[in-house]
Tab-separated table of C-alpha atoms and ligand atoms in Angstrom:
chain	number	residue	atom	x	y	z
A	1	MET	CA	-19.908	-18.333	4.408
A	2	LYS	CA	-21.757	-15.029	4.892
A	3	ARG	CA	-21.129	-13.170	8.151
A	4	LEU	CA	-23.663	-13.674	10.921
A	5	LYS	CA	-25.587	-10.463	11.580
A	6	VAL	CA	-26.023	-10.064	15.353
A	7	MET	CA	-27.982	-7.142	16.742
A	8	THR	CA	-27.547	-6.442	20.446
A	9	ILE	CA	-30.321	-4.454	22.117
A	10	PHE	CA	-30.154	-2.949	25.603
A	11	GLY	CA	-31.325	0.151	27.423
A	12	THR	CA	-30.424	0.402	31.117
A	13	ARG	CA	-27.239	0.636	33.191
A	14	PRO	CA	-27.036	-3.006	34.317
A	15	GLU	CA	-27.742	-4.362	30.839
A	16	ALA	CA	-25.026	-2.114	29.416
A	17	ILE	CA	-22.437	-3.201	32.004
A	18	LYS	CA	-23.193	-6.853	31.387
A	19	MET	CA	-23.471	-6.614	27.579
A	20	ALA	CA	-20.394	-4.410	27.017
A	21	PRO	CA	-17.829	-7.256	27.232
A	22	LEU	CA	-20.009	-9.338	24.908
A	23	VAL	CA	-20.379	-6.554	22.322
A	24	LYS	CA	-16.583	-6.124	22.371
A	25	GLN	CA	-16.187	-9.867	21.799
A	26	LEU	CA	-18.725	-9.815	18.941
A	27	GLN	CA	-16.893	-6.884	17.336
A	28	GLU	CA	-13.628	-8.835	17.439
A	29	THR	CA	-15.123	-11.920	15.792
A	30	GLU	CA	-14.433	-12.221	12.077
A	31	GLU	CA	-17.500	-14.315	11.255
A	32	ILE	CA	-19.844	-11.795	12.931
A	33	GLU	CA	-21.211	-8.405	11.917
A	34	SER	CA	-22.134	-6.696	15.190
A	35	ILE	CA	-24.843	-4.029	15.327
A	36	LEU	CA	-25.653	-2.218	18.560
A	37	CYS	CA	-29.047	-0.679	19.246
A	38	VAL	CA	-29.810	1.087	22.518
A	39	THR	CA	-33.318	2.004	23.598
A	40	ALA	CA	-31.968	4.493	26.171
A	41	GLN	CA	-34.605	3.454	28.702
A	42	HIS	CA	-31.923	5.055	30.890
A	43	ARG	CA	-30.027	8.047	29.516
A	44	GLU	CA	-27.229	9.392	31.760
A	45	MET	CA	-26.755	6.061	33.552
A	46	LEU	CA	-26.518	4.275	30.194
A	47	ASP	CA	-24.182	6.821	28.618
A	48	MET	CA	-21.748	6.486	31.530
A	49	VAL	CA	-21.290	2.822	30.637
A	50	LEU	CA	-21.152	3.390	26.865
A	51	ASP	CA	-18.370	5.950	27.428
A	52	LEU	CA	-16.402	3.706	29.786
A	53	PHE	CA	-16.382	0.766	27.366
A	54	GLN	CA	-16.172	3.046	24.294
A	55	LEU	CA	-19.278	1.639	22.671
A	56	LYS	CA	-20.939	3.620	19.887
A	57	PRO	CA	-24.497	2.508	19.172
A	58	ASN	CA	-25.582	2.219	15.546
A	59	TYR	CA	-29.140	3.028	16.634
A	60	ASP	CA	-30.388	4.982	19.650
A	61	LEU	CA	-34.144	5.182	20.327
A	62	ASN	CA	-33.573	7.812	23.043
A	63	ILE	CA	-36.890	6.972	24.741
A	64	MET	CA	-36.245	7.969	28.381
A	65	GLN	CA	-38.602	10.459	29.947
A	66	HIS	CA	-38.729	11.477	33.593
A	67	GLY	CA	-41.275	9.595	35.638
A	68	GLN	CA	-41.861	7.099	32.805
A	69	THR	CA	-44.196	4.184	33.450
A	70	ILE	CA	-43.622	0.600	32.367
A	71	SER	CA	-46.317	1.090	29.707
A	72	ASP	CA	-44.527	4.176	28.346
A	73	ILE	CA	-41.330	2.169	27.932
A	74	THR	CA	-43.210	-0.780	26.402
A	75	VAL	CA	-44.968	1.267	23.741
A	76	LYS	CA	-41.935	3.342	22.746
A	77	VAL	CA	-39.507	0.429	22.552
A	78	LEU	CA	-41.899	-1.800	20.604
A	79	LYS	CA	-42.741	0.861	18.039
A	80	GLY	CA	-39.176	2.221	17.853
A	81	LEU	CA	-37.621	-1.163	17.120
A	82	GLU	CA	-40.061	-2.116	14.359
A	83	SER	CA	-38.511	-0.144	11.491
A	84	ILE	CA	-34.934	-0.727	12.671
A	85	LEU	CA	-35.395	-4.488	12.684
A	86	GLN	CA	-37.067	-4.332	9.266
A	87	GLU	CA	-34.127	-2.311	7.908
A	88	VAL	CA	-31.268	-4.299	9.477
A	89	LYS	CA	-32.801	-7.789	9.257
A	90	PRO	CA	-30.363	-9.376	11.732
A	91	ASP	CA	-29.997	-13.161	11.912
A	92	ILE	CA	-30.376	-12.958	15.663
A	93	VAL	CA	-31.186	-10.334	18.285
A	94	LEU	CA	-29.448	-10.538	21.657
A	95	VAL	CA	-31.154	-9.163	24.758
A	96	HIS	CA	-30.070	-9.273	28.371
A	97	GLY	CA	-31.715	-10.099	31.671
A	98	ASP	CA	-35.050	-8.835	32.844
A	99	THR	CA	-35.825	-5.198	32.103
A	100	THR	CA	-38.727	-3.918	30.025
A	101	THR	CA	-36.245	-3.213	27.206
A	102	THR	CA	-35.287	-6.910	27.368
A	103	PHE	CA	-38.796	-8.296	27.091
A	104	ILE	CA	-39.984	-5.811	24.488
A	105	GLY	CA	-36.757	-6.155	22.488
A	106	ALA	CA	-37.440	-9.894	22.308
A	107	LEU	CA	-41.101	-9.314	21.425
A	108	ALA	CA	-40.211	-6.862	18.639
A	109	ALA	CA	-37.766	-9.426	17.192
A	110	PHE	CA	-40.419	-12.138	17.388
A	111	TYR	CA	-42.888	-9.937	15.479
A	112	GLN	CA	-40.296	-9.752	12.654
A	113	GLN	CA	-39.678	-13.530	12.943
A	114	ILE	CA	-36.087	-12.934	14.004
A	115	ALA	CA	-34.421	-15.400	16.408
A	116	VAL	CA	-33.738	-14.203	19.951
A	117	GLY	CA	-30.712	-15.012	22.111
A	118	HIS	CA	-31.282	-14.345	25.815
A	119	VAL	CA	-28.213	-13.539	27.862
A	120	GLU	CA	-28.595	-14.175	31.613
A	121	ALA	CA	-31.461	-16.602	31.068
A	122	GLY	CA	-33.170	-18.874	33.574
A	123	LEU	CA	-32.963	-16.897	36.832
A	124	ARG	CA	-36.193	-17.354	38.801
A	125	SER	CA	-37.411	-16.145	42.191
A	126	GLY	CA	-40.690	-18.028	41.816
A	127	ASN	CA	-42.747	-14.940	42.644
A	128	ILE	CA	-44.003	-12.876	39.702
A	129	TYR	CA	-44.301	-9.784	41.905
A	130	SER	CA	-40.766	-9.930	43.319
A	131	PRO	CA	-38.677	-8.670	41.694
A	132	TYR	CA	-41.432	-6.758	39.887
A	133	PRO	CA	-41.737	-6.597	36.920
A	134	GLU	CA	-38.387	-8.317	36.332
A	135	GLU	CA	-39.391	-11.905	37.193
A	136	MET	CA	-42.185	-11.771	34.605
A	137	ASN	CA	-40.016	-9.913	32.068
A	138	ARG	CA	-37.429	-12.681	32.292
A	139	LYS	CA	-40.000	-15.481	31.991
A	140	LEU	CA	-41.718	-13.851	29.017
A	141	THR	CA	-38.378	-13.241	27.310
A	142	GLY	CA	-37.527	-16.921	27.818
A	143	THR	CA	-40.718	-17.886	26.015
A	144	LEU	CA	-39.689	-15.797	22.986
A	145	THR	CA	-36.099	-17.082	22.948
A	146	SER	CA	-34.367	-19.658	20.707
A	147	LEU	CA	-30.950	-19.586	22.369
A	148	HIS	CA	-30.713	-19.360	26.155
A	149	PHE	CA	-27.410	-18.332	27.749
A	150	ALA	CA	-27.795	-19.482	31.346
A	151	PRO	CA	-25.130	-18.177	33.742
A	152	THR	CA	-25.226	-21.152	36.154
A	153	GLU	CA	-26.284	-24.768	36.309
A	154	GLY	CA	-29.173	-23.774	38.583
A	155	ASN	CA	-30.427	-21.371	35.897
A	156	TYR	CA	-30.079	-24.183	33.323
A	157	LYS	CA	-32.181	-26.488	35.520
A	158	ASN	CA	-34.910	-23.856	35.852
A	159	LEU	CA	-35.169	-23.680	32.061
A	160	ILE	CA	-35.221	-27.474	31.648
A	161	GLN	CA	-38.046	-27.626	34.207
A	162	GLU	CA	-40.011	-25.192	32.071
A	163	GLY	CA	-39.649	-27.470	29.057
A	164	ILE	CA	-36.798	-25.726	27.196
A	165	LYS	CA	-34.755	-28.225	25.166
A	166	GLU	CA	-31.226	-28.951	26.347
A	167	LYS	CA	-29.743	-28.235	22.915
A	168	ASN	CA	-31.004	-24.659	23.109
A	169	ILE	CA	-29.270	-23.841	26.423
A	170	PHE	CA	-25.621	-23.013	27.012
A	171	ILE	CA	-24.185	-22.577	30.525
A	172	THR	CA	-21.844	-19.635	30.170
A	173	GLY	CA	-21.213	-17.910	33.512
A	174	ASN	CA	-22.353	-14.334	33.961
A	175	THR	CA	-20.819	-11.622	31.779
A	176	VAL	CA	-20.886	-9.288	34.827
A	177	ILE	CA	-17.735	-11.051	36.050
A	178	ASP	CA	-16.102	-10.372	32.646
A	179	ALA	CA	-16.857	-6.662	33.197
A	180	LEU	CA	-15.838	-6.630	36.869
A	181	LEU	CA	-12.443	-8.197	36.181
A	182	GLN	CA	-11.732	-5.471	33.637
A	183	VAL	CA	-12.313	-2.552	36.032
A	184	VAL	CA	-11.308	-3.560	39.586
A	185	LYS	CA	-7.721	-2.601	40.408
A	186	LYS	CA	-5.848	-2.903	43.706
A	187	ASP	CA	-4.310	0.587	43.638
A	188	TYR	CA	-7.287	2.373	42.055
A	189	ILE	CA	-7.502	6.116	42.767
A	190	PHE	CA	-10.947	7.734	42.693
A	191	ASP	CA	-11.578	11.003	40.821
A	192	ASN	CA	-14.135	11.788	43.506
A	193	HIS	CA	-12.577	13.727	46.414
A	194	LEU	CA	-14.927	12.289	49.062
A	195	LEU	CA	-14.234	8.695	48.031
A	196	ASN	CA	-10.481	9.298	48.188
A	197	GLN	CA	-10.755	10.850	51.648
A	198	ILE	CA	-12.751	8.098	53.354
A	199	ASP	CA	-10.729	6.059	55.846
A	200	TYR	CA	-11.463	2.564	54.548
A	201	ILE	CA	-9.179	0.950	57.132
A	202	ASN	CA	-10.376	2.475	60.406
A	203	LYS	CA	-13.996	3.077	59.425
A	204	LYS	CA	-16.507	0.351	58.607
A	205	VAL	CA	-17.684	1.549	55.228
A	206	ILE	CA	-21.115	0.358	54.179
A	207	VAL	CA	-21.912	0.753	50.490
A	208	MET	CA	-25.591	0.848	49.828
A	209	THR	CA	-27.911	0.946	46.800
A	210	CYS	CA	-31.682	0.696	46.656
A	211	HIS	CA	-34.010	1.213	43.724
A	212	ARG	CA	-36.421	-1.678	43.154
A	213	ARG	CA	-40.016	-0.934	42.272
A	214	GLU	CA	-41.426	-3.421	44.812
A	215	ASN	CA	-39.533	-1.475	47.514
A	216	TRP	CA	-40.956	1.942	46.537
A	217	GLY	CA	-42.884	3.619	49.378
A	218	GLU	CA	-43.039	2.100	52.857
A	219	PRO	CA	-40.440	-0.693	52.451
A	220	MET	CA	-37.880	1.803	51.166
A	221	GLU	CA	-38.682	4.214	53.972
A	222	ASN	CA	-38.096	1.355	56.489
A	223	ILE	CA	-34.770	0.564	54.870
A	224	PHE	CA	-33.621	4.191	54.966
A	225	GLN	CA	-34.702	4.599	58.609
A	226	ALA	CA	-32.779	1.443	59.500
A	227	ILE	CA	-29.613	2.965	58.038
A	228	VAL	CA	-30.058	6.136	60.055
A	229	GLU	CA	-30.344	3.989	63.207
A	230	VAL	CA	-27.267	2.001	62.243
A	231	VAL	CA	-24.988	5.055	61.958
A	232	LYS	CA	-26.429	6.461	65.221
A	233	LYS	CA	-25.513	3.210	67.031
A	234	HIS	CA	-22.150	2.567	65.382
A	235	ARG	CA	-19.925	5.641	65.469
A	236	ASN	CA	-17.293	3.905	63.322
A	237	ALA	CA	-19.738	3.151	60.499
A	238	GLU	CA	-19.897	5.355	57.423
A	239	VAL	CA	-22.411	4.851	54.622
A	240	VAL	CA	-21.889	5.677	50.944
A	241	PHE	CA	-25.098	5.593	48.908
A	242	PRO	CA	-24.869	6.523	45.213
A	243	VAL	CA	-28.532	7.358	44.707
A	244	HIS	CA	-30.329	6.120	41.571
A	245	LEU	CA	-31.574	8.969	39.334
A	246	ASN	CA	-35.212	8.009	39.772
A	247	PRO	CA	-36.812	11.118	41.369
A	248	LYS	CA	-39.025	8.963	43.655
A	249	ILE	CA	-35.940	7.446	45.253
A	250	ARG	CA	-33.967	10.680	45.414
A	251	SER	CA	-36.677	12.582	47.249
A	252	LEU	CA	-37.226	9.812	49.819
A	253	ALA	CA	-33.488	9.348	50.391
A	254	GLU	CA	-33.077	13.084	50.943
A	255	LYS	CA	-36.115	13.222	53.260
A	256	VAL	CA	-35.026	10.357	55.542
A	257	MET	CA	-31.227	10.468	55.327
A	258	GLY	CA	-30.360	13.988	54.149
A	259	GLY	CA	-28.087	15.876	56.549
A	260	VAL	CA	-27.022	12.780	58.531
A	261	GLU	CA	-23.285	13.259	58.823
A	262	ALA	CA	-22.144	9.658	58.463
A	263	ILE	CA	-24.347	9.010	55.418
A	264	HIS	CA	-23.044	10.252	52.071
A	265	LEU	CA	-25.801	10.524	49.481
A	266	ILE	CA	-23.898	10.901	46.228
A	267	GLU	CA	-24.656	10.871	42.488
A	268	PRO	CA	-24.600	7.500	40.662
A	269	LEU	CA	-20.994	6.541	40.042
A	270	ASP	CA	-19.396	5.415	36.804
A	271	TYR	CA	-18.952	1.663	36.805
A	272	GLU	CA	-15.188	1.775	37.336
A	273	PRO	CA	-15.268	3.852	40.566
A	274	PHE	CA	-18.349	2.002	41.784
A	275	ALA	CA	-16.785	-1.437	41.384
A	276	ASN	CA	-13.642	-0.197	43.119
A	277	LEU	CA	-15.751	1.266	45.922
A	278	LEU	CA	-17.357	-2.166	46.389
A	279	ASN	CA	-13.852	-3.569	46.604
A	280	ARG	CA	-12.987	-1.211	49.491
A	281	ALA	CA	-16.288	-1.623	51.367
A	282	HIS	CA	-16.641	-3.443	54.669
A	283	LEU	CA	-20.115	-4.618	53.804
A	284	ILE	CA	-22.823	-4.011	51.228
A	285	LEU	CA	-26.550	-3.416	51.553
A	286	THR	CA	-28.458	-3.613	48.297
A	287	ASP	CA	-31.610	-4.593	46.478
A	288	SER	CA	-29.733	-4.664	43.147
A	289	GLY	CA	-29.434	-7.811	41.098
A	290	GLY	CA	-25.985	-7.228	39.619
A	291	ILE	CA	-24.356	-6.249	42.903
A	292	GLN	CA	-25.418	-9.615	44.375
A	293	GLU	CA	-23.195	-11.175	41.722
A	294	GLU	CA	-20.258	-8.785	41.967
A	295	ALA	CA	-19.772	-8.530	45.738
A	296	PRO	CA	-19.265	-12.275	46.365
A	297	ALA	CA	-16.448	-12.246	43.810
A	298	LEU	CA	-14.817	-9.479	45.856
A	299	GLY	CA	-15.311	-11.312	49.160
A	300	LYS	CA	-17.718	-8.741	50.600
A	301	PRO	CA	-20.674	-9.756	52.771
A	302	ILE	CA	-23.998	-8.549	51.363
A	303	LEU	CA	-27.353	-8.108	53.001
A	304	VAL	CA	-30.055	-8.182	50.339
A	305	LEU	CA	-32.903	-5.750	50.961
A	306	ARG	CA	-35.585	-7.915	49.410
A	307	THR	CA	-37.892	-10.699	50.472
A	308	GLU	CA	-36.497	-13.198	47.946
A	309	THR	CA	-33.772	-13.544	45.379
A	310	GLU	CA	-33.478	-15.126	41.956
A	311	ARG	CA	-29.744	-15.509	42.659
A	312	PRO	CA	-29.515	-18.266	45.313
A	313	GLU	CA	-25.935	-19.400	44.532
A	314	ALA	CA	-24.110	-16.879	46.737
A	315	VAL	CA	-26.713	-17.344	49.499
A	316	GLU	CA	-25.845	-21.046	49.461
A	317	ALA	CA	-22.149	-20.139	49.557
A	318	GLY	CA	-22.806	-18.005	52.663
A	319	THR	CA	-21.713	-14.589	51.333
A	320	VAL	CA	-25.215	-13.233	50.734
A	321	LYS	CA	-28.091	-13.067	53.203
A	322	VAL	CA	-31.611	-12.062	52.178
A	323	VAL	CA	-32.833	-9.896	55.061
A	324	GLY	CA	-36.101	-8.423	53.756
A	325	VAL	CA	-37.340	-4.894	54.281
A	326	GLU	CA	-38.292	-4.756	57.990
A	327	LYS	CA	-36.441	-2.020	59.847
A	328	ASP	CA	-35.639	-3.994	63.024
A	329	ILE	CA	-34.399	-7.050	61.162
A	330	ILE	CA	-32.091	-4.972	58.961
A	331	ILE	CA	-30.631	-3.238	62.036
A	332	LYS	CA	-30.133	-6.588	63.791
A	333	GLU	CA	-28.338	-8.116	60.789
A	334	VAL	CA	-26.054	-5.104	60.339
A	335	ASP	CA	-25.306	-5.125	64.101
A	336	LYS	CA	-24.236	-8.751	63.827
A	337	LEU	CA	-21.836	-8.031	60.983
A	338	LEU	CA	-20.382	-4.948	62.652
A	339	LEU	CA	-19.963	-6.476	66.104
A	340	ASN	CA	-19.297	-10.182	65.618
A	341	SER	CA	-16.032	-10.642	63.751
A	342	GLU	CA	-16.416	-14.409	63.525
A	343	HIS	CA	-19.768	-13.984	61.805
A	344	TYR	CA	-18.262	-11.301	59.552
A	345	LEU	CA	-15.354	-13.513	58.499
A	346	GLN	CA	-17.704	-16.400	57.776
A	347	MET	CA	-19.595	-14.209	55.303
A	348	ALA	CA	-16.568	-12.376	53.872
A	349	ASN	CA	-15.510	-15.365	51.823
A	350	ALA	CA	-14.482	-14.718	48.261
A	351	VAL	CA	-16.700	-17.073	46.307
A	352	ASN	CA	-17.447	-16.804	42.666
A	353	PRO	CA	-20.437	-18.869	41.675
A	354	TYR	CA	-21.430	-16.518	38.865
A	355	GLY	CA	-18.546	-16.553	36.429
A	356	ASP	CA	-14.873	-16.856	35.563
A	357	GLY	CA	-14.490	-13.932	33.163
A	358	MET	CA	-15.014	-16.113	30.065
A	359	ALA	CA	-18.792	-15.797	29.660
A	360	SER	CA	-18.678	-13.502	26.602
A	361	LYS	CA	-16.253	-15.835	24.832
A	362	ARG	CA	-18.526	-18.807	25.550
A	363	ILE	CA	-21.561	-16.936	24.228
A	364	VAL	CA	-19.803	-16.039	20.967
A	365	THR	CA	-18.586	-19.634	20.568
A	366	ALA	CA	-22.132	-20.850	21.205
A	367	LEU	CA	-23.461	-18.505	18.518
A	368	LYS	CA	-20.900	-19.729	15.995
A	369	TYR	CA	-21.712	-23.336	16.885
A	370	TYR	CA	-25.482	-22.860	16.721
A	371	PHE	CA	-25.299	-21.193	13.310
A	372	GLY	CA	-22.891	-23.801	11.874
A	373	TYR	CA	-19.649	-21.761	11.682
A	374	ILE	CA	-17.830	-24.255	13.914
A	375	HIS	CA	-18.544	-27.808	15.015
A	376	THR	CA	-17.267	-27.783	18.594
A	377	LYS	CA	-19.593	-26.793	21.413
A	378	PRO	CA	-18.257	-24.321	24.005
A	379	ASN	CA	-17.369	-25.898	27.349
A	380	ASN	CA	-19.948	-25.270	30.078
A	381	PHE	CA	-19.110	-22.863	32.909
A	382	LYS	CA	-18.619	-24.882	36.101
A	383	ILE	CA	-18.388	-23.395	39.577
A	384	GLU	CA	-15.632	-25.853	40.637
A	385	SER	CA	-13.399	-24.612	37.818
A	386	ILE	CA	-12.764	-21.279	39.543
A	387	GLU	CA	-9.739	-20.492	41.593
A	388	ASN	CA	-10.027	-17.573	43.968
B	401	UD1	C1	-34.970	-0.106	35.423
B	401	UD1	C2	-35.461	-1.539	35.249
B	401	UD1	C3	-34.966	-2.415	36.379
B	401	UD1	C4	-33.464	-2.285	36.579
B	401	UD1	C5	-33.108	-0.823	36.729
B	401	UD1	C6	-31.614	-0.684	36.818
B	401	UD1	C7	-37.671	-1.897	34.220
B	401	UD1	C8	-39.132	-1.894	34.407
B	401	UD1	N1	-36.930	-1.554	35.266
B	401	UD1	O1	-35.605	0.404	36.586
B	401	UD1	O2	-35.258	-3.763	36.068
B	401	UD1	O3	-33.097	-2.992	37.739
B	401	UD1	O4	-33.567	-0.107	35.584
B	401	UD1	O5	-31.244	0.573	37.322
B	401	UD1	O6	-37.212	-2.186	33.144
B	401	UD1	N2	-33.598	8.132	35.331
B	401	UD1	C9	-32.846	9.213	34.901
B	401	UD1	N3	-31.692	8.970	34.213
B	401	UD1	C10	-31.225	7.724	33.966
B	401	UD1	C11	-31.974	6.633	34.427
B	401	UD1	C12	-33.183	6.855	35.093
B	401	UD1	O7	-33.206	10.350	35.109
B	401	UD1	O8	-30.159	7.580	33.357
B	401	UD1	C13	-34.884	8.382	36.036
B	401	UD1	C14	-35.976	8.873	35.067
B	401	UD1	O9	-36.780	9.829	35.724
B	401	UD1	C15	-36.775	7.582	34.800
B	401	UD1	C16	-36.687	6.924	36.167
B	401	UD1	O10	-35.360	7.181	36.625
B	401	UD1	O11	-38.104	7.858	34.392
B	401	UD1	C17	-36.957	5.449	36.175
B	401	UD1	O12	-36.258	4.737	35.176
B	401	UD1	P1	-36.835	3.295	34.667
B	401	UD1	O13	-35.917	2.725	33.652
B	401	UD1	O14	-38.263	3.432	34.300
B	401	UD1	O15	-36.839	2.427	35.960
B	401	UD1	P2	-35.694	1.944	36.917
B	401	UD1	O16	-36.251	2.016	38.294
B	401	UD1	O17	-34.428	2.624	36.589
B	402	UDP	N1	-23.518	0.481	39.566
B	402	UDP	C1	-22.755	1.554	39.059
B	402	UDP	N2	-22.846	2.764	39.678
B	402	UDP	C2	-23.625	2.989	40.758
B	402	UDP	C3	-24.409	1.913	41.256
B	402	UDP	C4	-24.346	0.685	40.639
B	402	UDP	O1	-22.028	1.387	38.081
B	402	UDP	O2	-23.640	4.116	41.274
B	402	UDP	C5	-23.444	-0.828	38.878
B	402	UDP	C6	-23.267	-2.047	39.762
B	402	UDP	O3	-21.889	-2.340	39.974
B	402	UDP	C7	-23.944	-3.148	38.968
B	402	UDP	C8	-25.055	-2.410	38.245
B	402	UDP	O4	-24.694	-1.027	38.264
B	402	UDP	O5	-23.087	-3.703	37.980
B	402	UDP	C9	-26.347	-2.628	38.960
B	402	UDP	O6	-27.313	-1.795	38.418
B	402	UDP	P1	-28.691	-1.491	39.126
B	402	UDP	O7	-28.537	-1.647	40.590
B	402	UDP	O8	-29.138	-0.198	38.574
B	402	UDP	O9	-29.632	-2.598	38.509
B	402	UDP	P2	-29.920	-4.139	38.835
B	402	UDP	O10	-28.639	-4.859	38.941
B	402	UDP	O11	-30.710	-4.167	40.090
B	402	UDP	O12	-30.751	-4.568	37.689
């Protein structure tokens, strides 16, 4: 039987982190020829991940420009992928999640009548403007997809409700847990001097990230002001905020939080130190999608700086709380976690509703099954099957 030609397309940091274990698995599979194409919607933040996992793209569209708009990304990715897809003619294109690279990668494949496999399919917040434009990107990608790799049963149900056929969905767990398990180590030593010096035992270290488009402007300013208040009130709190490279976010972070002694605004970290920083944190404040999946696995309480989430599983498990973007509410919720140890311990439960480290293997097995290389379906990921 001829080898299955699988082209993986991604472009941003989170896609790279979550696709790296899968690309490795594809490369190790005899029946598969794996081709990697990056759009480089992100540049430095993408390259950090490619280096860590030693991935060498076969194609690199190198599209990033500073201050790019969603339309800029759309046009460049769509046009850039056209000739590559015509040249390579893969049997299937794999895309991940909800970025503009994801949706346009799927659209470009559709225009060449190439099947699409969507990794991390079926997450829904129910509001097309939050997260924006990710909720719509994910829905549109789903419409263009033949094979849906849903991380959880809830994601599977969302797809069924939208009329996707059961035979086209595989419940795999989230590949982010595959990646996380590879990099988090108990005795990890940071290269970064500051991160090695922080007193993680006697200080209450808050790790923070914030970058979402729907938070740009006033909501983000509220969030940053809340953090300044928090460190003023709690002398034992110390904040580490690796700031996204988007200039809009950097300038606001510097304006509101620059010079505050207990707040460390640092450059984005490589995935390995970042994941290990999460593992040392007391609590996490974030509007990121991926961090909402990683922190519960590490038993860290997270306050989500958004008005809704497409990842309800860890909220149901009690480790994640969606607190919105109002200054006073954020301060109140952080106060509760810093002052009420019973409340803290209730949230600091290691739960792992998102994966067991086997998602990439399940996805490759599903591909082999779907294309007739094997006759046994992969087992579904089940939350009960995890031991913490
Ligand atoms: C993108 C995704 C978002 C994802 C996020 C992960 C879209 C529309 N948005 O948002 O879903 O959650 O990535 O981080 O797909 N920049 C650099 N170097 C980098 C990366 C970014 O300088 O390595 C700067 C550039 O000035 C760039 C800007 O950040 O123009 C914004 O990047 P962009 O990909 O457009 O948006 P993100 O906010 O990163
Ligand atoms: N991350 C990282 N370095 C950082 C901040 C985040 O490696 O300085 C990782 C984080 O662990 C998670 C992913 O990047 O796996 C999240 O990316 P981001 O917040 O950019 O995007 P989102 O998850 O919101 O799409």
